[in-house]
Each structure stands twice: as structure tokens, then as C-alpha cells.
Coordinates of C-alpha atoms in Angstrom, one line a residue:
R92 CA 25.9 0.9 23.6
A93 CA 27.5 1.6 20.2
A94 CA 30.4 3.5 21.9
E95 CA 31.7 0.1 23.1
W96 CA 32.1 -1.2 19.6
Q97 CA 35.2 -0.7 17.4
L98 CA 33.5 1.9 15.1
D99 CA 36.7 2.9 13.4
Q100 CA 37.6 -0.7 12.5
P101 CA 34.4 -2.5 11.4
A102 CA 34.6 -6.3 10.9
W103 CA 32.7 -6.1 7.6
S104 CA 31.5 -3.3 5.3
G105 CA 29.0 -3.6 2.5
R106 CA 25.4 -2.8 1.5
L107 CA 22.1 -3.5 3.3
R108 CA 18.8 -4.3 1.5
I109 CA 15.4 -5.0 2.9
T110 CA 13.1 -7.5 1.0
A111 CA 9.9 -9.1 1.9
K112 CA 8.2 -12.5 1.4
G113 CA 4.7 -12.7 2.6
S114 CA 4.5 -11.1 6.1
T115 CA 8.2 -11.6 6.9
A116 CA 10.8 -9.0 6.1
F117 CA 14.5 -9.9 5.4
I118 CA 17.4 -7.7 6.2
K119 CA 20.2 -8.7 3.8
L120 CA 23.8 -7.8 4.1
E121 CA 25.5 -8.1 0.7
D122 CA 28.8 -7.4 -0.8
K123 CA 28.7 -3.9 -2.4
S124 CA 30.6 -5.0 -5.5
S125 CA 29.4 -8.5 -6.3
G126 CA 26.1 -8.6 -4.4
E127 CA 27.0 -11.9 -2.7
L128 CA 25.0 -12.5 0.4
F129 CA 27.0 -12.2 3.6
A130 CA 24.2 -12.7 6.2
Q131 CA 20.5 -12.1 6.6
A132 CA 18.1 -11.5 9.4
P133 CA 14.4 -12.5 9.1
V134 CA 12.1 -10.1 10.8
E135 CA 8.6 -11.3 11.8
Q136 CA 7.6 -8.3 13.8
F137 CA 8.9 -4.7 14.4
P138 CA 9.7 -3.5 16.9
G139 CA 10.9 -6.9 18.2
I140 CA 14.0 -8.9 19.2
A141 CA 15.1 -9.3 15.6
V142 CA 15.9 -5.6 15.3
E143 CA 16.8 -3.3 18.3
G144 CA 18.2 0.2 18.4
V145 CA 21.1 1.1 20.7
T146 CA 20.7 3.5 23.6
D147 CA 23.4 6.0 22.6
S148 CA 22.9 6.5 18.8
S149 CA 20.2 6.6 16.2
R150 CA 22.5 5.2 13.5
Y151 CA 23.3 1.8 15.0
F152 CA 21.2 -1.3 15.6
V153 CA 21.5 -4.9 16.8
I154 CA 20.1 -7.5 14.4
R155 CA 19.7 -11.2 14.8
I156 CA 21.1 -13.1 11.8
E157 CA 20.3 -16.7 10.9
D158 CA 22.0 -19.1 8.6
G159 CA 18.9 -21.2 7.7
N160 CA 20.1 -24.2 9.7
G161 CA 18.8 -23.0 13.1
R162 CA 22.0 -21.2 14.1
R163 CA 21.6 -17.5 15.2
A164 CA 23.9 -14.7 16.2
F165 CA 23.5 -11.1 17.3
I166 CA 25.6 -8.5 15.5
G167 CA 25.8 -4.8 15.5
V168 CA 25.3 -2.7 12.3
G169 CA 25.6 1.0 11.8
F170 CA 25.1 3.6 9.0
V171 CA 27.5 6.3 8.1
D172 CA 24.7 8.7 7.1
R173 CA 21.9 9.4 9.5
G174 CA 19.4 9.6 6.6
D175 CA 20.1 6.0 5.7
A176 CA 19.4 4.9 9.3
F177 CA 16.0 6.8 9.0
D178 CA 15.1 5.1 5.8
F179 CA 16.0 1.7 7.4
N180 CA 13.4 2.4 10.1
V181 CA 10.8 3.7 7.8
A182 CA 11.1 0.7 5.4
L183 CA 10.5 -1.8 8.3
Q184 CA 7.6 0.3 9.6
D185 CA 5.9 0.5 6.2
H186 CA 6.1 -3.2 5.7
F187 CA 4.5 -4.2 9.0
K188 CA 1.9 -1.5 8.6
W189 CA 0.9 -3.2 5.3
V190 CA 0.9 -6.6 7.1
R191 CA -1.6 -5.2 9.7
Q192 CA -3.8 -3.8 7.0
Q193 CA -4.0 -7.1 5.2
S194 CA -4.8 -8.9 8.4
E195 CA -7.6 -6.5 9.2
L196 CA -9.1 -6.8 5.7
A197 CA -9.0 -10.6 6.0
R198 CA -10.7 -10.5 9.4
Q199 CA -13.5 -8.2 8.1
A200 CA -14.1 -10.5 5.1
Q201 CA -14.3 -13.5 7.4
D202 CA -16.8 -11.7 9.6
L203 CA -19.0 -10.9 6.6
E204 CA -19.0 -14.6 5.5
Q205 CA -19.9 -15.8 9.0
G206 CA -22.6 -13.2 9.6
P207 CA -26.2 -13.4 8.6
K208 CA -26.8 -12.8 4.9
L209 CA -29.4 -10.3 3.9
D210 CA -32.2 -11.9 1.8
L211 CA -33.3 -9.4 -0.9
G212 CA -35.5 -11.8 -2.9
F213 CA -39.2 -11.5 -3.3
K214 CA -41.4 -13.6 -1.1
E215 CA -44.3 -15.6 -2.7
G216 CA -47.1 -13.2 -3.6
Q217 CA -45.1 -10.1 -2.7
T218 CA -45.4 -7.2 -5.1
I219 CA -43.9 -3.7 -5.3
K220 CA -45.2 -0.5 -6.8
L221 CA -42.9 1.9 -8.7
N222 CA -43.9 5.5 -9.0
I223 CA -41.8 7.0 -11.8
A224 CA -42.4 10.7 -12.6
N225 CA -42.5 12.3 -16.1
M226 CA -43.8 9.1 -17.8
K227 CA -45.1 9.6 -21.3
K228 CA -48.8 9.2 -21.9
K229 CA -50.0 6.0 -23.5
E230 CA -51.0 6.1 -27.1
G231 CA -54.6 7.0 -27.5
G232 CA -54.8 8.9 -24.2
T233 CA -56.2 12.4 -23.8
G234 CA -53.7 15.2 -24.2
N235 CA -53.5 18.7 -25.7
T236 CA -50.2 18.3 -27.4
R237 CA -50.4 18.8 -31.1
P238 CA -48.4 16.5 -33.4
R239 CA -45.6 18.0 -35.3
P240 CA -44.8 16.9 -38.9
A241 CA -42.0 14.4 -38.8
G242 CA -39.2 14.8 -41.3
P243 CA -36.8 12.2 -42.6
G244 CA -35.4 9.9 -39.9
G245 CA -38.3 10.7 -37.5
L246 CA -37.1 14.3 -36.7
S247 CA -39.6 17.1 -36.3
L248 CA -39.0 19.8 -38.8
L249 CA -40.2 23.4 -38.7
P250 CA -41.5 25.2 -41.8
P251 CA -38.9 27.5 -43.4
P252 CA -39.3 31.2 -42.7
P253 CA -40.6 33.5 -45.4
G254 CA -38.0 35.0 -47.7
G255 CA -35.8 31.9 -47.8
K256 CA -33.4 33.1 -45.0
S257 CA -33.8 31.9 -41.5
S258 CA -31.3 33.9 -39.5
S259 CA -30.6 37.2 -41.2
G260 CA -34.3 38.4 -41.3
E261 CA -33.7 40.0 -44.8
R262 CA -36.5 40.0 -47.3
P263 CA -35.9 40.1 -51.1
A264 CA -36.4 43.5 -52.7
P265 CA -39.0 43.7 -55.6
L266 CA -37.5 43.7 -59.0
S267 CA -38.1 47.0 -60.8
T268 CA -37.4 45.7 -64.3
P269 CA -37.6 42.2 -65.6
T270 CA -34.3 40.5 -66.4
K271 CA -34.3 38.2 -69.3
L272 CA -32.0 35.1 -69.3
P273 CA -30.8 33.5 -72.5
G274 CA -33.3 31.0 -73.8
T275 CA -35.8 31.6 -70.9
P276 CA -38.9 33.7 -71.5
I277 CA -39.7 36.0 -68.6
T278 CA -42.9 37.9 -68.2
D279 CA -43.8 40.7 -65.9
S280 CA -46.3 38.6 -64.1
L281 CA -43.6 36.3 -62.9
L282 CA -41.3 38.9 -61.6
S283 CA -43.7 41.5 -60.2
W284 CA -44.5 41.2 -56.5
P285 CA -48.2 41.3 -55.7
Q286 CA -49.1 44.6 -54.0
P287 CA -51.4 44.6 -51.1
T288 CA -54.8 46.1 -51.8
A289 CA -55.9 48.9 -49.5
A290 CA -58.8 48.1 -47.3
P291 CA -61.9 50.2 -48.0
A292 CA -62.3 53.0 -45.6
A293 CA -65.1 52.3 -43.1
D294 CA -67.8 54.9 -42.5
V295 CA -67.4 55.6 -38.8
W296 CA -70.8 57.5 -38.8
G297 CA -72.8 54.8 -40.6
D298 CA -74.2 53.4 -37.3
F299 CA -75.3 56.8 -36.2
A300 CA -77.0 57.5 -39.5
K301 CA -79.1 54.3 -39.4
A302 CA -80.1 54.7 -35.8
S303 CA -83.7 55.8 -35.3
G304 CA -84.5 59.0 -33.5

């Protein structure tokens, strides 16, 4: 019970850090100014005997410190702020959650190595047939596709539209009078547009006149 401790007169005050090396977490008590290590408690599992909460507060814990020479001692630690005590719990839980995940991944990898391996190689004389849709017809095969003229670079080019413009749809108007440029003889035959000749009118009664009777 934390109520039995001398909470108003702690034996030591400083900062607490949690570090990890492999699967073991270390609770380190350090001087808040110089960072000198006061004591540390290695934690190999959580919850466990290395870290235990008290029964009458969520801000106080009992930790087992070690000096590295085999000597151990149990001391009580507490946090002034309840949020710091919550972060202390979460940090330990996250570390050992990661340890369990790594152990599970290693076990699955070992099971895959020991299990039977799937042989995907071809047996002697074994063949497979691939049915790929939309295959191009072989050269020389029958087909109704008409070849298009290929332009530079192997691209198919379409003939230019009449009138010299492809998008506007405008046609050049016929020139009424010839325009003479300096040094260039221009004749009427070059500038006049050929006029379409009218088709001769067909005699719609011709067949009836030639018919006998």
C-alpha cells in the first residue's frame, strides 16, 4: 500500500526512462540534472514480479532493481502526475507486445521451413497449353483488314482533308479577279476554279416511246 510510505519525504527524486535491448526492457532511474544512473530494473516480462502496481493507487509501483552483481532490492516509485503513470504502463505494454509479435513471426517462419515444400517444376515430358485472347494473326494469314499507308517512323497517316484545313471545315472562296505578284506571271487558268458541268437532262419518257404497242 502506498499510503504506508512516506510520500511527503521521498528518499530520492529524479527522472525515469525506459529503454530496451532485445526482448528485455530496462527501467532506469537517473539524476534529472546530470543524467547519472541511480538504479535500474531489468524487466523480462510484464506483468511480472519485476514491476507491480500497488493496491491503493494507480500512480505508484514496486520495482525490482539490480546492480549487475546479483544483488536485488525492491523499492517503491511514484509519479506526481497521473498521466506519467499511464505512459509508464503503456510503454511497457507496447514493448512486450512487440516481443510477442516478433516471436510469432519467427515461429511461423520456422514452420514454413520445416513443412513440405511445393514443387512447381515441370516433370519430364509435361507440357502446358496457354490460351491467350486477342492474339495478332500471323503474317500471310487470311484477314479482311486493309493496310494503311505508313508514314515516317512507322505511324499510319490519314490523307489531308480537302481545302487544306482539317478542323474548321472552311473551303477557300473562288477568286473573282486574278492578283498579280511582282515578278510572277499569273494567268486566269491558274486562279479560276473549275466549275462543275451540268449533267444532261434525262428523257424520262424515252423508255415509253421506244416500247412497242
